[in-house]
Every structure is written in structure tokens, then in C-alpha cells.
CSV table of C-alpha atoms and ligand atoms in Angstrom, one decimal:
chain,number,residue,atom,x,y,z
A,20,MET,CA,113.3,111.9,108.0
A,21,ALA,CA,110.4,114.0,106.9
A,22,THR,CA,108.1,115.9,109.3
A,23,ILE,CA,104.6,114.6,108.5
A,24,GLU,CA,101.6,116.9,109.2
A,25,TYR,CA,97.9,116.5,108.9
A,26,VAL,CA,95.7,119.5,108.4
A,27,LEU,CA,92.0,120.0,107.8
A,28,GLY,CA,91.7,122.4,104.9
A,29,ASP,CA,92.0,123.3,101.3
A,30,ILE,CA,95.1,122.2,99.5
A,31,THR,CA,95.0,125.1,97.1
A,32,ALA,CA,95.8,127.5,100.0
A,33,GLN,CA,99.0,125.7,101.1
A,34,GLU,CA,102.4,127.4,101.0
A,35,VAL,CA,104.6,124.5,100.1
A,36,ASP,CA,106.9,123.8,97.2
A,37,VAL,CA,104.6,121.1,95.6
A,38,ILE,CA,100.9,120.6,95.7
A,39,VAL,CA,99.9,117.1,94.5
A,40,ASN,CA,96.8,116.9,92.3
A,41,ALA,CA,94.5,113.8,92.3
A,42,ALA,CA,94.2,114.0,88.5
A,43,ASN,CA,92.9,111.7,85.8
A,44,SER,CA,94.8,110.2,83.0
A,45,SER,CA,93.7,112.9,80.5
A,46,LEU,CA,95.6,115.5,82.6
A,47,LEU,CA,93.0,118.0,81.3
A,48,GLY,CA,91.1,118.7,84.5
A,49,GLY,CA,88.2,117.3,86.4
A,50,GLY,CA,86.1,117.8,89.5
A,51,ARG,CA,86.8,118.1,93.2
A,52,VAL,CA,90.5,118.7,94.1
A,53,ASP,CA,91.5,118.7,90.4
A,54,GLY,CA,88.9,121.3,89.6
A,55,ALA,CA,89.9,123.4,92.6
A,56,ILE,CA,93.6,123.4,91.6
A,57,HIS,CA,93.0,124.4,88.0
A,58,ARG,CA,90.4,127.0,89.1
A,59,ARG,CA,92.7,128.7,91.7
A,60,GLY,CA,95.9,128.1,89.8
A,61,GLY,CA,94.6,129.6,86.6
A,62,PRO,CA,95.0,128.6,82.9
A,63,GLU,CA,98.8,128.3,82.9
A,64,ILE,CA,98.4,124.8,84.5
A,65,LEU,CA,96.1,123.5,81.9
A,66,ALA,CA,98.2,125.0,79.1
A,67,GLU,CA,101.2,123.1,80.4
A,68,CYS,CA,99.1,119.9,80.8
A,69,ARG,CA,98.1,120.3,77.1
A,70,ARG,CA,101.8,120.6,76.1
A,71,LEU,CA,102.5,117.4,78.0
A,72,ARG,CA,99.7,115.7,76.2
A,73,ALA,CA,101.1,116.9,72.9
A,74,GLY,CA,104.5,115.5,73.7
A,75,HIS,CA,105.7,112.6,75.9
A,76,TYR,CA,102.2,112.0,77.4
A,77,GLY,CA,100.3,111.7,74.2
A,78,GLY,CA,98.5,108.6,75.6
A,79,GLY,CA,97.8,110.3,78.9
A,80,LEU,CA,99.3,109.7,82.4
A,81,ARG,CA,99.1,106.1,83.6
A,82,THR,CA,97.6,105.2,87.0
A,83,GLY,CA,100.2,105.5,89.7
A,84,GLN,CA,102.5,107.8,87.7
A,85,ALA,CA,103.3,111.4,88.4
A,86,VAL,CA,104.3,114.5,86.4
A,87,ALA,CA,105.0,118.1,87.3
A,88,THR,CA,103.7,121.4,85.9
A,89,THR,CA,103.8,125.0,87.0
A,90,ALA,CA,101.6,125.9,89.9
A,91,GLY,CA,100.4,129.0,88.1
A,92,ARG,CA,98.9,131.5,90.6
A,93,LEU,CA,99.0,129.1,93.5
A,94,LYS,CA,101.5,129.8,96.3
A,95,ALA,CA,103.3,126.5,95.5
A,96,ARG,CA,106.1,126.3,93.0
A,97,TRP,CA,104.9,123.2,91.2
A,98,VAL,CA,101.8,121.0,90.9
A,99,VAL,CA,102.6,117.3,90.6
A,100,HIS,CA,99.7,115.5,88.9
A,101,THR,CA,99.2,111.9,89.7
A,102,VAL,CA,96.4,109.4,88.8
A,103,GLY,CA,95.0,107.4,91.6
A,104,PRO,CA,93.4,104.0,91.1
A,105,VAL,CA,89.6,103.7,91.0
A,106,TRP,CA,88.5,101.5,93.9
A,107,SER,CA,87.6,98.0,92.9
A,108,ASP,CA,85.8,95.3,94.9
A,109,ALA,CA,87.2,92.7,92.5
A,110,GLU,CA,90.9,93.3,92.6
A,111,ASP,CA,93.6,94.8,94.9
A,112,ARG,CA,94.9,98.0,93.4
A,113,SER,CA,96.8,99.2,96.5
A,114,GLN,CA,100.1,99.2,94.7
A,115,PHE,CA,98.9,101.9,92.4
A,116,LEU,CA,97.9,104.1,95.3
A,117,GLU,CA,101.3,103.5,96.9
A,118,ASP,CA,103.0,104.3,93.6
A,119,CYS,CA,101.1,107.7,93.4
A,120,HIS,CA,102.7,108.8,96.6
A,121,ARG,CA,106.2,107.4,95.9
A,122,ASN,CA,106.3,108.7,92.4
A,123,SER,CA,105.0,112.2,93.4
A,124,LEU,CA,107.7,112.4,96.0
A,125,ALA,CA,110.3,111.3,93.5
A,126,VAL,CA,109.2,114.0,91.0
A,127,ALA,CA,109.1,116.6,93.8
A,128,THR,CA,112.6,115.8,95.2
A,129,GLY,CA,113.9,115.7,91.6
A,130,LEU,CA,112.8,119.3,91.2
A,131,GLY,CA,114.5,120.3,94.4
A,132,ALA,CA,111.3,120.7,96.4
A,133,THR,CA,111.6,120.4,100.2
A,134,SER,CA,107.9,120.5,101.1
A,135,ILE,CA,104.9,118.7,99.6
A,136,ALA,CA,101.2,118.6,100.2
A,137,PHE,CA,99.0,115.6,99.4
A,138,PRO,CA,95.2,115.4,99.2
A,139,ALA,CA,93.5,112.1,100.1
A,140,ILE,CA,94.1,110.6,96.6
A,141,SER,CA,91.4,108.3,95.2
A,142,THR,CA,89.0,108.8,98.2
A,143,GLY,CA,86.5,111.0,96.4
A,144,ILE,CA,85.2,110.3,92.9
A,145,TYR,CA,87.4,107.2,92.7
A,146,ARG,CA,85.6,105.8,95.9
A,147,TRP,CA,88.6,104.3,97.7
A,148,PRO,CA,87.6,103.7,101.4
A,149,VAL,CA,89.2,106.4,103.5
A,150,ASP,CA,90.7,104.2,106.3
A,151,SER,CA,92.5,102.0,103.7
A,152,ALA,CA,93.7,105.0,101.7
A,153,ALA,CA,95.1,106.6,104.9
A,154,ARG,CA,97.0,103.5,105.8
A,155,ILE,CA,98.5,103.1,102.3
A,156,ALA,CA,99.4,106.8,102.0
A,157,ARG,CA,101.0,107.0,105.4
A,158,LYS,CA,103.1,103.9,104.8
A,159,ALA,CA,104.1,105.0,101.3
A,160,VAL,CA,105.6,108.3,102.5
A,161,ARG,CA,107.2,107.0,105.8
A,162,ASP,CA,110.8,106.9,104.6
A,163,ALA,CA,110.7,109.9,102.2
A,164,GLU,CA,113.8,112.1,101.9
A,165,ILE,CA,112.1,115.5,102.0
A,166,ASP,CA,111.7,118.0,104.9
A,167,LEU,CA,107.9,118.3,105.1
A,168,ILE,CA,105.0,116.2,104.0
A,169,ARG,CA,101.6,117.7,104.7
A,170,PHE,CA,98.4,115.7,104.1
A,171,VAL,CA,95.6,118.2,103.5
A,172,LEU,CA,92.2,116.7,104.3
A,173,PHE,CA,89.0,118.3,103.2
A,174,ASP,CA,86.5,116.9,105.7
A,175,GLN,CA,86.6,115.8,109.4
A,176,ALA,CA,86.1,112.1,108.7
A,177,THR,CA,89.1,112.0,106.3
A,178,TYR,CA,91.2,114.1,108.7
A,179,ASP,CA,90.4,111.7,111.5
A,180,ALA,CA,91.4,108.7,109.4
A,181,PHE,CA,94.7,110.2,108.3
A,182,ALA,CA,95.7,111.8,111.6
A,183,ARG,CA,94.9,108.8,113.8
A,184,PRO,CA,97.9,107.9,116.0
B,285,AR6,N1,91.6,120.5,99.0
B,285,AR6,C1,91.9,119.3,99.6
B,285,AR6,N2,91.1,118.2,99.4
B,285,AR6,C2,90.1,118.3,98.5
B,285,AR6,C3,89.7,119.5,97.9
B,285,AR6,C4,90.5,120.7,98.2
B,285,AR6,N3,90.3,121.8,97.7
B,285,AR6,N4,88.6,119.3,97.2
B,285,AR6,C5,88.3,118.0,97.3
B,285,AR6,N5,89.1,117.4,98.2
B,285,AR6,P1,88.7,113.7,94.4
B,285,AR6,P2,89.9,111.1,93.4
B,285,AR6,C6,89.2,116.0,98.6
B,285,AR6,O1,87.4,113.2,94.0
B,285,AR6,O2,89.0,110.3,94.3
B,285,AR6,C7,88.6,114.4,89.5
B,285,AR6,O3,87.6,114.7,88.7
B,285,AR6,C8,88.0,115.1,98.5
B,285,AR6,O4,87.0,115.5,99.5
B,285,AR6,O5,89.2,115.0,94.2
B,285,AR6,O6,91.3,110.7,93.3
B,285,AR6,C9,89.9,113.9,88.7
B,285,AR6,O7,90.0,114.6,87.5
B,285,AR6,C10,88.6,113.8,98.7
B,285,AR6,O8,88.8,113.5,100.1
B,285,AR6,O9,89.9,112.7,93.8
B,285,AR6,C11,89.6,112.5,88.5
B,285,AR6,O10,88.7,112.2,87.4
B,285,AR6,C12,89.9,113.9,98.0
B,285,AR6,O11,90.2,115.3,97.9
B,285,AR6,C13,88.9,112.1,89.8
B,285,AR6,O12,88.3,113.2,90.3
B,285,AR6,C14,90.0,113.2,96.7
B,285,AR6,O13,88.8,113.4,96.0
B,285,AR6,C15,89.9,111.6,90.8
B,285,AR6,O14,89.2,111.1,91.9
């Protein structure tokens, strides 16, 4: 069983094997956590994303899927990029958010990682309500076969939603 931690902070500063990026399907960068990871990790990450787009991921990465690259200058060994669902009032896309967590874990353990850090996927630009995202994320990782899962939350309200007993 994994140890699950919740910390208030910046995911780019974490010393874990894998940092998960809340990316978009282009894999070519974006704002918020995606922007921070590419900025701090340096151009090697984008270079590898471009190679992925030139190869197997020519059409981009689908919502809920996950793929690894180097972590560049970050302290982590790999960045696992996943695409969260955009919140919709009209349809339930929870399964995609669950898939992001499960597929990121599968990629990480496939690489031999023993520790992983997740941001609050979809709760920023993609507008997913934080309480719902926290519930889905916590449930999705509950039975993971990895030593350490750390949720790194960027503001107090998000931290409170995730760390709630
Ligand atoms: N460390 C940890 N969490 C962070 C950091 C950081 N350095 N910076 C922001 N957050 P978002 P999304 C939090 O918008 O909703 C990008 O443009 C943030 O406060 O980064 O999945 C992608 O390219 C929020 O709680 O991701 C996509 O286009 C959480 O990370 C789109 O945004 C997620 O917010 C993805 O949107």
C-alpha cells in the first residue's frame, strides 16, 4: 500500500521519481502547472514532447492518457504528462479524471518509479470543482502499487479539499 501525502507547495520543487504534469493534448506546453514544469525543467522536456508528437502521438495525447518524458533539470527522473478533462455541466467526465491518475501511475511503475507527485489535475484552467476532483483523485490512487504518492497543492483551499480526513 502506498503512503499518501498532501503538501502545500510547488510541484516543480519535489524530489520524487515522477512529477505528473496537467498537460493538454498538444503536449507542447501551456500555462499554470504545465508552464512551470517546462520553465523549471528546461527545453529538454519540450524537445522530447516534440519527438513524441512526431512519432506515436502525432494526433496528440488523448484525455485521460499519460506519457513520460525526461524531467530535464527538475529533481525528478521523469515527467509524466497527462491530459485532464475540461469540466462540463452537461456531462459526467469523471472517468477521464480517474483515468489520468491510474494511467499516470501505470506509466510511472512501468518505468520503475517508486514515488510520484500529482498536482490537482483539471482544477485550474479546466475548471473542475476542487472538492469533486479531490474525491476522484484520492479514490483513483487508493490501491496503487507504489511506495509514495504525494499530492502537491498550490493554494490553501485546494490543500484543504485534498487533505480533508
Ligand atoms: N505546483 C503545483 N500546482 C500548481 C502549480 C505548481 N507550480 N501551478 C499551478 N498549480 P492547471 P488544468 C495548480 O490550470 O486545470 C495548462 O495550460 C493550480 O493552482 O495548471 O488541468 C495546460 O497546458 C491548480 O490547482 O491545470 C492545459 O491547457 C492545478 O495546479 C490546462 O492548463 C491545476 O491547474 C490544463 O488545465
